[in-house]
C-alpha positions as a printed Julia matrix, in Angstrom:
460×3 Matrix{Float64}:
 -12.01  -85.75   7.23
 -15.35  -84.28   8.25
 -16.15  -83.37   4.65
 -15.62  -87.02   3.61
 -18.19  -88.33   6.1
 -21.47  -89.67   4.79
 -24.37  -87.2    4.95
 -22.02  -84.2    5.25
 -22.74  -81.69   2.49
 -20.12  -79.13   3.53
 -17.84  -78.13   6.41
 -15.95  -74.93   7.14
 -13.89  -73.29   9.88
 -16.21  -71.15  12.02
 -14.96  -67.62  12.71
 -15.84  -65.68  15.85
 -16.32  -61.94  15.4
 -15.81  -59.57  18.29
 -18.67  -57.58  19.79
 -18.62  -53.91  18.72
 -17.52  -52.66  22.14
 -14.76  -55.25  22.31
 -13.26  -54.0   19.06
 -13.4   -50.49  20.47
 -10.44  -50.86  22.81
 -10.18  -48.58  25.83
 -13.1   -46.45  24.72
 -11.12  -44.6   22.05
 -13.14  -46.14  19.22
 -16.22  -46.95  21.29
 -19.48  -47.67  19.65
 -24.47  -41.57  18.7
 -28.43  -40.87  16.57
 -28.83  -37.26  17.43
 -29.04  -34.79  14.51
 -28.02  -37.21  11.74
 -31.15  -36.33   9.79
 -29.29  -33.14   8.87
 -26.7   -35.16   6.96
 -29.09  -37.75   5.55
 -31.87  -35.37   4.61
 -34.19  -37.69   6.53
 -36.7   -34.99   7.43
 -37.08  -33.94   3.8
 -37.54  -37.58   2.83
 -40.24  -38.08   5.47
 -42.18  -34.9    4.82
 -41.66  -34.21   1.11
 -41.65  -37.74  -0.28
 -43.52  -39.63   2.44
 -40.84  -42.31   2.92
 -40.74  -43.16   6.63
 -39.89  -46.86   6.43
 -43.54  -47.89   6.44
 -43.94  -51.41   5.1
 -40.24  -52.18   5.44
 -38.41  -54.67   7.64
 -34.84  -54.26   8.93
 -32.96  -57.1   10.61
 -30.4   -56.06  13.22
 -27.85  -58.84  13.77
 -26.2   -57.66  16.97
 -26.31  -57.9   20.78
 -30.11  -57.91  21.06
 -32.67  -55.28  22.09
 -34.05  -53.58  25.19
 -37.52  -54.83  24.24
 -39.32  -52.56  26.75
 -37.56  -49.38  25.6
 -40.09  -46.58  24.92
 -38.55  -45.92  21.5
 -39.66  -49.37  20.29
 -43.17  -49.54  21.72
 -45.33  -47.78  19.1
 -46.64  -49.96  16.29
 -46.01  -48.77  12.73
 -48.97  -48.14  10.45
 -49.72  -51.11   8.16
 -46.86  -53.38   9.32
 -45.81  -55.81   6.61
 -44.51  -58.78   8.62
 -47.3   -60.39  10.64
 -47.71  -63.34  12.98
 -49.31  -65.26  10.12
 -46.18  -64.67   8.01
 -44.02  -66.18  10.75
 -46.4   -69.09  11.09
 -46.25  -69.81   7.35
 -42.49  -70.43   7.36
 -42.05  -71.5   10.99
 -40.83  -75.07  10.49
 -38.31  -73.98   7.83
 -36.7   -71.32  10.04
 -33.27  -72.05  11.52
 -34.56  -70.44  14.72
 -37.19  -73.19  14.92
 -34.73  -75.98  14.16
 -32.06  -74.71  16.59
 -34.55  -74.19  19.43
 -36.14  -77.61  19.04
 -32.72  -79.27  19.08
 -31.95  -77.83  22.52
 -35.37  -77.56  24.17
 -38.03  -80.04  25.16
 -40.72  -77.4   24.57
 -41.81  -77.05  20.91
 -41.4   -73.55  19.51
 -44.54  -71.68  18.4
 -44.76  -68.67  16.09
 -46.08  -66.65  19.06
 -42.75  -67.21  20.82
 -40.86  -65.41  18.05
 -43.42  -62.64  17.47
 -43.15  -59.85  20.09
 -45.35  -57.08  18.7
 -46.01  -55.15  15.49
 -42.81  -53.12  15.9
 -40.68  -56.2   16.63
 -42.39  -59.05  14.75
 -39.48  -61.47  15.13
 -36.77  -62.01  17.71
 -34.46  -64.94  18.42
 -31.21  -65.56  20.26
 -29.12  -67.58  17.79
 -25.94  -67.82  19.85
 -27.71  -69.25  22.93
 -30.5   -71.03  20.99
 -33.12  -69.31  23.14
 -35.84  -66.69  23.32
 -34.06  -64.08  25.45
 -33.19  -61.25  23.03
 -32.44  -58.64  25.72
 -29.14  -57.44  27.2
 -30.11  -58.51  30.71
 -28.29  -61.81  31.15
 -24.94  -61.4   29.41
 -22.02  -58.97  29.23
 -22.22  -58.2   25.5
 -23.51  -54.63  25.94
 -26.44  -52.66  24.51
 -25.0   -51.88  21.08
 -27.89  -53.75  19.47
 -30.43  -51.33  20.97
 -28.26  -48.41  19.86
 -28.21  -49.65  16.26
 -31.94  -50.45  16.31
 -32.61  -46.91  17.52
 -30.52  -45.48  14.71
 -32.52  -47.56  12.25
 -36.11  -47.26  13.42
 -36.65  -45.59  16.81
 -40.16  -44.14  17.03
 -40.66  -40.38  17.11
 -41.32  -39.3   20.71
 -41.81  -35.9   22.35
 -39.48  -36.85  25.2
 -36.26  -37.34  23.21
 -34.53  -36.03  20.06
 -33.72  -39.63  19.09
 -35.59  -40.84  16.02
 -34.58  -43.51  13.54
 -33.9   -42.76   9.89
 -36.87  -45.02   9.11
 -39.11  -44.63  12.2
 -42.02  -46.61  10.76
 -39.98  -49.67   9.81
 -40.26  -52.97  11.67
 -37.21  -54.28  13.53
 -36.16  -57.92  13.29
 -33.97  -58.76  16.3
 -31.36  -61.45  15.68
 -29.13  -61.77  18.73
 -25.68  -63.02  17.74
 -23.81  -62.05  20.94
 -24.93  -63.64  24.21
 -23.98  -65.9   27.1
 -22.09  -68.16  24.69
 -20.05  -65.27  23.31
 -20.33  -64.6   19.58
 -20.75  -63.76  16.86
 -20.05  -67.06  15.11
 -20.19  -67.74  11.39
 -22.81  -70.48  11.75
 -25.16  -68.16  13.68
 -24.67  -65.4   11.1
 -25.51  -67.79   8.25
 -28.53  -69.15  10.14
 -29.85  -65.62  10.71
 -29.29  -64.58   7.08
 -31.11  -67.69   5.82
 -34.05  -66.84   8.1
 -34.06  -63.3    6.72
 -34.35  -64.74   3.21
 -37.24  -66.99   4.28
 -39.1   -64.03   5.8
 -38.27  -61.78   2.83
 -36.6   -59.13   4.99
 -35.69  -55.89   3.15
 -32.49  -54.85   4.92
 -29.9   -56.65   7.08
 -27.5   -54.69   9.29
 -24.35  -56.13  10.87
 -22.04  -53.91  12.92
 -19.42  -56.58  13.43
 -16.36  -57.98  11.74
 -12.71  -58.87  11.71
 -10.09  -56.46  10.32
  -8.08  -57.02   7.15
 -10.84  -59.16   5.68
 -10.61  -61.46   2.67
 -13.2   -61.39  -0.1
 -13.88  -65.13  -0.08
 -14.72  -67.73   2.52
 -15.8   -71.36   2.18
 -18.1   -72.33  -0.67
 -21.0   -72.65   1.76
 -20.47  -69.17   3.25
 -20.17  -67.65  -0.22
 -23.32  -69.48  -1.29
 -25.41  -68.03   1.53
 -24.1   -64.5    1.05
 -24.69  -64.86  -2.69
 -28.39  -65.55  -2.11
 -28.75  -61.98  -0.87
 -28.1   -60.75  -4.4
 -30.81  -63.06  -5.7
 -33.43  -61.87  -3.21
 -33.43  -58.09  -3.65
 -32.09  -57.51  -0.14
 -29.72  -54.87   1.19
 -26.92  -56.18   3.43
 -25.11  -53.3    5.19
 -21.99  -54.25   7.16
 -19.6   -51.96   9.04
 -16.29  -51.39   7.27
 -14.63  -51.5   10.7
 -13.38  -49.47  13.64
  -9.64  -49.93  13.07
  -8.36  -47.31  10.61
  -4.96  -48.61   9.61
  -2.71  -51.65   9.54
  -0.16  -49.4   11.26
  -2.38  -48.59  14.26
  -0.36  -49.0   17.45
   2.92  -49.67  15.67
   6.29  -49.51  17.43
   7.09  -46.17  15.76
   4.25  -44.5   17.63
   3.11  -42.76  14.43
   0.19  -45.06  13.46
   1.47  -44.6    9.88
   2.88  -47.09   7.38
   6.42  -46.96   6.03
   6.54  -45.36   2.59
   8.1   -48.61   1.39
   5.03  -50.54   2.61
   2.02  -48.43   1.68
  -0.6   -51.21   1.9
  -3.15  -49.78   4.33
  -6.14  -52.03   3.53
  -7.87  -53.18   6.68
 -11.6   -53.18   5.84
 -13.51  -55.8    7.86
 -14.84  -59.07   6.64
 -17.65  -59.94   6.18
 -18.23  -56.46   4.67
 -15.85  -57.56   1.91
 -17.94  -60.64   1.03
 -20.15  -61.12  -2.0
 -23.55  -59.43  -1.61
 -22.41  -57.04   1.13
 -22.32  -53.26   1.15
 -19.31  -52.08   3.14
 -20.18  -48.93   5.12
 -17.57  -46.47   6.41
 -18.19  -43.95   9.2
 -18.4   -40.17   8.95
 -18.76  -37.66  11.77
 -22.15  -36.39  12.92
 -23.04  -32.69  12.67
 -23.57  -32.48  16.44
 -22.29  -34.27  19.51
 -24.49  -34.96  22.52
 -22.41  -34.21  25.6
 -22.78  -34.03  29.36
 -22.64  -30.5   30.73
 -22.44  -28.44  33.91
 -23.77  -24.91  34.34
 -22.15  -21.62  35.3
 -24.95  -19.11  35.71
 -27.19  -19.58  32.67
 -24.39  -21.0   30.51
 -24.26  -24.7   29.66
 -20.65  -25.91  29.59
 -20.25  -29.25  27.71
 -17.37  -31.45  28.82
 -15.52  -34.69  28.11
 -15.22  -37.07  31.05
 -13.5   -40.35  30.17
 -14.52  -42.24  33.32
 -17.8   -40.42  34.12
 -16.64  -39.55  37.63
 -17.51  -35.84  37.48
 -21.33  -36.23  37.77
 -20.86  -38.16  41.01
 -20.07  -34.76  42.61
 -23.6   -33.6   41.71
 -24.32  -30.28  43.43
 -23.11  -26.69  43.7
 -19.45  -25.82  44.32
 -17.14  -22.86  44.12
 -14.58  -22.95  41.35
 -11.23  -21.18  41.24
  -9.54  -19.96  38.05
  -5.94  -21.07  38.59
  -3.51  -18.85  36.64
  -1.06  -20.46  34.28
  -1.19  -24.17  33.53
  -1.73  -25.69  36.95
   1.88  -25.91  38.06
   2.72  -26.17  41.78
   3.62  -22.46  41.96
   0.37  -21.44  40.25
  -1.55  -22.39  43.41
   0.42  -20.05  45.7
  -1.95  -17.72  47.56
  -5.05  -19.6   46.31
  -7.61  -21.52  48.37
  -8.99  -24.42  46.32
  -9.74  -26.74  49.25
 -13.14  -28.37  48.68
 -13.49  -26.44  45.42
 -13.11  -27.14  41.69
  -9.79  -26.04  40.21
  -9.88  -24.66  36.64
  -6.62  -24.63  34.67
  -5.46  -24.21  31.08
  -4.24  -27.0   28.87
  -0.53  -26.73  27.97
   2.61  -25.88  29.86
   4.95  -28.39  28.27
   6.03  -31.91  29.16
   6.36  -31.1   32.85
   2.66  -30.19  33.18
   0.87  -33.19  31.71
  -2.81  -33.8   32.43
  -1.84  -36.16  35.21
   0.51  -33.57  36.78
  -2.31  -31.02  36.64
  -4.55  -33.48  38.5
  -1.93  -34.29  41.1
  -1.25  -30.62  41.86
  -4.97  -29.86  42.18
  -5.41  -32.88  44.45
  -2.46  -31.92  46.65
  -4.04  -28.48  47.16
  -7.36  -29.98  48.31
  -9.46  -29.54  45.16
 -12.41  -31.94  44.73
 -12.24  -31.86  40.94
 -10.3   -30.41  38.01
 -11.56  -28.65  34.89
  -9.03  -28.21  32.07
  -9.93  -25.77  29.27
  -8.32  -25.94  25.85
  -5.6   -23.44  24.9
  -6.52  -23.61  21.19
  -9.75  -23.4   19.22
  -9.76  -27.11  18.38
 -11.52  -30.33  19.23
 -12.49  -31.61  22.65
  -9.89  -33.99  24.03
 -10.15  -37.1   26.18
  -7.92  -36.85  29.24
  -6.55  -39.94  30.87
  -8.04  -40.36  34.34
  -5.01  -40.49  36.63
  -7.02  -41.53  39.67
  -6.31  -38.4   41.71
  -9.72  -36.77  41.4
 -12.58  -36.3   38.9
 -11.37  -34.35  35.88
 -13.0   -33.05  32.7
 -12.01  -31.2   29.55
 -13.84  -28.19  28.06
 -13.34  -25.88  25.07
 -11.25  -22.7   25.02
 -14.42  -20.59  24.55
 -16.09  -22.16  27.57
 -12.97  -21.61  29.66
 -13.28  -17.91  28.8
 -16.95  -17.99  29.88
 -15.96  -19.41  33.27
 -13.28  -16.75  33.69
 -15.76  -13.99  32.8
 -18.37  -15.33  35.25
 -15.88  -15.42  38.14
 -15.33  -12.58  40.61
 -11.69  -12.21  41.63
 -11.14  -15.62  40.06
 -13.87  -17.4   42.03
 -17.26  -18.5   40.64
 -20.09  -20.97  41.18
 -20.38  -24.24  39.25
 -23.44  -26.5   39.28
 -22.55  -30.13  38.51
 -25.49  -32.04  37.05
 -26.23  -35.79  36.97
 -24.95  -37.85  34.07
 -28.36  -37.78  32.36
 -28.02  -34.02  31.66
 -26.93  -33.79  28.01
 -26.92  -31.09  25.35
 -26.17  -30.98  21.62
 -22.92  -29.3   20.62
 -21.86  -28.59  17.0
 -19.1   -30.97  15.95
 -15.84  -29.45  14.74
 -15.44  -32.45  12.41
 -18.98  -32.49  11.0
 -19.18  -34.41   7.74
 -15.56  -35.56   7.81
 -14.6   -39.22   7.78
 -14.29  -40.65  11.29
 -10.68  -41.07  12.36
 -11.44  -44.65  13.42
 -13.1   -45.78  10.18
 -11.43  -48.56   8.19
 -10.6   -48.18   4.5
  -8.34  -49.59   1.8
  -8.67  -52.27  -0.85
  -8.91  -55.95   0.16
  -6.83  -58.73  -1.4
  -8.64  -58.71  -4.78
  -8.22  -54.91  -5.15
 -11.91  -53.99  -5.03
 -12.46  -50.39  -3.99
 -13.65  -50.51  -0.38
 -15.67  -49.33   1.47
 -18.69  -48.8   -0.8
 -20.5   -45.95   0.98
 -20.21  -43.83   4.12
 -22.82  -42.75   6.66
 -22.86  -41.06  10.08
 -21.19  -43.34  12.6
 -19.17  -41.02  14.83
 -20.92  -39.44  17.83
 -24.39  -40.95  17.34
 -26.99  -40.45  20.07
 -29.46  -43.33  20.24
 -31.3   -45.82  22.44
 -29.43  -47.66  25.19
 -30.22  -50.13  27.97
 -33.07  -49.68  30.49
 -35.01  -47.1   28.48
 -32.1   -44.64  28.34
 -30.21  -42.86  25.56
 -26.5   -42.37  25.01
 -23.67  -41.55  22.65
 -21.57  -44.19  20.88
């Protein structure tokens, strides 16, 4: 009925895509840029070939940007997009049209131009000029992506973008009005075409995507192919159609092998669908025992709240009730081994440590394998460390008792990843409905250390 109305060129059903963190349920697939240059060969590209992103523009369609973050302050040499460029297309921009429809104050080019590093920023979902993370609950994923793309090189952090001299175009699609909606995505893409942006990045989507949408949506995405632009879209953070199935296996029946769950709009015309591979290193919080740094996994980040020096006790066995006999762990940190069977789960280990007066629990692995995430049972702060680091703590103890120094959450160190270069377990794959091979390429997306809110850095 709407399509039949006079003056209506086209109409389509507007999709709403989840924010990256929302897709990442319960932190397991949560949305790091530390050490990825080792995989990319970024350093060789910078130094040997001189390609640093200079003269290039990258639009990040996401949750916005921490505009005052130190990693986005320095101006690139010879920036391509200028205030005059914005001025020349101002009245044609969707940002201009949307703002003037909802505001009594006319929009000027100076309102969209922040500085030479960020020459354009607009909040499409709220039709406003706030492109930060300060006034909504959509998270700082946009800053994290922008840091991965083009964070400046600083002496104070290992974080540097793969193209540190590129300009960042901030197009906020998630805000107070939710997001991201199809109409805002199309508006932002059309503005990118008007400003002749080189690269568009979208880390959003809906699983099990189709390859076609309405004629209008296809038309806008098709213009990307005509304008020599690169549109990179995440393949998705859900690995399988069988994830969370009733069997508990996360695997398909052999009689139903269809596993395709790549996100739209990465499946659309003009898009490059990007899968995730694991980084070479993981940036992790750590505590110290003597001179040794002991990295750990802490699901709920409760361990650093105990900041200070404590005694720790190496509890023999697996942390059963009887393993504490003759030990004094009151006010101390209990250290136990992973394992012991179904009767000594992580939660049981916590409960037994708590009942014996421990202030925290450290569980070390009983195999030379990956770090694990332990469920926080609510008894006391608990963390997981490697088998090798458990041996270090045992060696540093005298008669089973040693000294542990718990550091604040900002203390982080790089640890080699046991899955370096492998595909991320969360990454989506599999052909869409028209049997195209998807995704198109892969790049580091697991354990990336990059810029986060309030001038900080963190792993996603």
